[in-house]
Short mmCIF file of C-alpha atoms in Angstrom, two decimals:
data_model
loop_
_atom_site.label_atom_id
_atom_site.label_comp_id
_atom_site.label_asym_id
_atom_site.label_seq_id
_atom_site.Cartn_x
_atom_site.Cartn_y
_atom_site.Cartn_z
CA UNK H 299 5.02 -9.97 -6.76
CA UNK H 300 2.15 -10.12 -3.83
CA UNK H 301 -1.34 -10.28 -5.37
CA UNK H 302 -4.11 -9.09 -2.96
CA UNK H 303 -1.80 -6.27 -1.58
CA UNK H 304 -3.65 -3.47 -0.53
CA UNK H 305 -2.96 -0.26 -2.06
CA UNK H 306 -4.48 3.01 -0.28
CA UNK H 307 -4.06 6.27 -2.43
CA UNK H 308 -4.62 9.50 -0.55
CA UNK H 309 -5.07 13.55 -1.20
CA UNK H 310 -3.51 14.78 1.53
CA UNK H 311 -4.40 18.10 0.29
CA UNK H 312 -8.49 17.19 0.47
CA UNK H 313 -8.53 13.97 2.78
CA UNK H 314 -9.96 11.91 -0.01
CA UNK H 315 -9.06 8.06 -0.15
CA UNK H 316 -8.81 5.94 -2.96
CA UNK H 317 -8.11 1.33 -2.22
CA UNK H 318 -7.65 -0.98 -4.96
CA UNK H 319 -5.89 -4.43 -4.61
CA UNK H 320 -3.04 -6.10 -6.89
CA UNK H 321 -3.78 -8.72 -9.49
CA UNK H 322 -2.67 -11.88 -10.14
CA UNK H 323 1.15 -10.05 -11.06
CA UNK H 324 1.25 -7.74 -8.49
CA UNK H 325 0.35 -5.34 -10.41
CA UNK H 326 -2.29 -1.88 -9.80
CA UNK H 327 -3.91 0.70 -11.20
CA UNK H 328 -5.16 3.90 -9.79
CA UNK H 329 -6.73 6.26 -11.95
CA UNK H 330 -8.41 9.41 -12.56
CA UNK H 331 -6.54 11.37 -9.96
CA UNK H 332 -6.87 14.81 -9.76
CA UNK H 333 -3.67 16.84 -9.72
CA UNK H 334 -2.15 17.50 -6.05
CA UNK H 335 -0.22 15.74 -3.23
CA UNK H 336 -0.88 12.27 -2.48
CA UNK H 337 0.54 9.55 0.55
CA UNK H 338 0.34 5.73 -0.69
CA UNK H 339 0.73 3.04 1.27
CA UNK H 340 0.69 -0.72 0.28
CA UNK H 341 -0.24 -3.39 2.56
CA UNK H 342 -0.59 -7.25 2.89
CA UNK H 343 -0.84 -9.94 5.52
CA UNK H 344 2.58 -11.02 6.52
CA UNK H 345 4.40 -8.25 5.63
CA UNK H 346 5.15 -4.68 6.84
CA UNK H 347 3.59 -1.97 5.41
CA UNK H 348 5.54 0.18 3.11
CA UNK H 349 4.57 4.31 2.78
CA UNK H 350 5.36 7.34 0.45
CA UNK H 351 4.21 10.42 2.06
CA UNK H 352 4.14 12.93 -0.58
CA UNK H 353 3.86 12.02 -4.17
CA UNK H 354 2.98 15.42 -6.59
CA UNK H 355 0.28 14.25 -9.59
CA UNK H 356 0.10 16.80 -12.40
CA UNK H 357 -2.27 16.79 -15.33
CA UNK H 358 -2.12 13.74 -17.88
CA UNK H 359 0.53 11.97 -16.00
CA UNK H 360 1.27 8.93 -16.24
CA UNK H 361 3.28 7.26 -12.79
CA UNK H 362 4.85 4.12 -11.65
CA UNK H 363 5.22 3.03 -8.04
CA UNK H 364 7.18 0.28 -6.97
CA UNK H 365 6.59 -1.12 -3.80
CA UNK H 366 9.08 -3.55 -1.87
CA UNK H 367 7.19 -5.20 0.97
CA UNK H 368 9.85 -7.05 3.52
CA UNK H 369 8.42 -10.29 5.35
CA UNK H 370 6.85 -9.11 8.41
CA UNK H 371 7.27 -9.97 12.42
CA UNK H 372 5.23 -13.12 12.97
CA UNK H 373 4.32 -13.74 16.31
CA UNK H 374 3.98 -17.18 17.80
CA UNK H 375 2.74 -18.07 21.16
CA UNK H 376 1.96 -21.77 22.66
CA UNK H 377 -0.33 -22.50 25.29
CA UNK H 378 0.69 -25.44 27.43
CA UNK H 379 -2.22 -26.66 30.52
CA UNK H 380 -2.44 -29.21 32.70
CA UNK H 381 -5.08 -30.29 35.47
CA UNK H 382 -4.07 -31.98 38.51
CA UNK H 383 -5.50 -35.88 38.95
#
């Protein structure tokens, strides 16, 4: 579980965008969603960001999406300087 993932719902059918966050569990709830297509991504720092790119919603249903977010790339870079006496 990852809480403070970002979770970004959106109608690709009208453009509209929907972000909540996961609790303390992991855990998220989107709701009120009118019926149509949707693309949801999830998000969080340190790991890569994991898509679906067309979910259908119909009319009173109920969904569950699992995401799986992998450790991302972390970049490290050191700086070394040095005058001349």
């Amino acid at each position: 579980t990852i809480p403070g993932a970002t979770v970004t719902v959106t109608n690709i059918e009208t453009g509209v965008t929907l972000n909540t966050s996961t609790g303390p569990e992991g855990r998220y709830l989107v709701a009120s969603l009118i019926p149509g297509l949707y693309r949801i991504e999830c998000s969080a720092a340190g790991f890569s960001n994991q898509q679906v790119s067309q979910v259908r919603f119909e009319v009173n249903q109920v969904a569950r999406l699992d995401f799986e977010l992998k450790p991302g790339t972390v970049t490290e870079s050191i700086e070394v300087s040095a005058a001349a006496v």
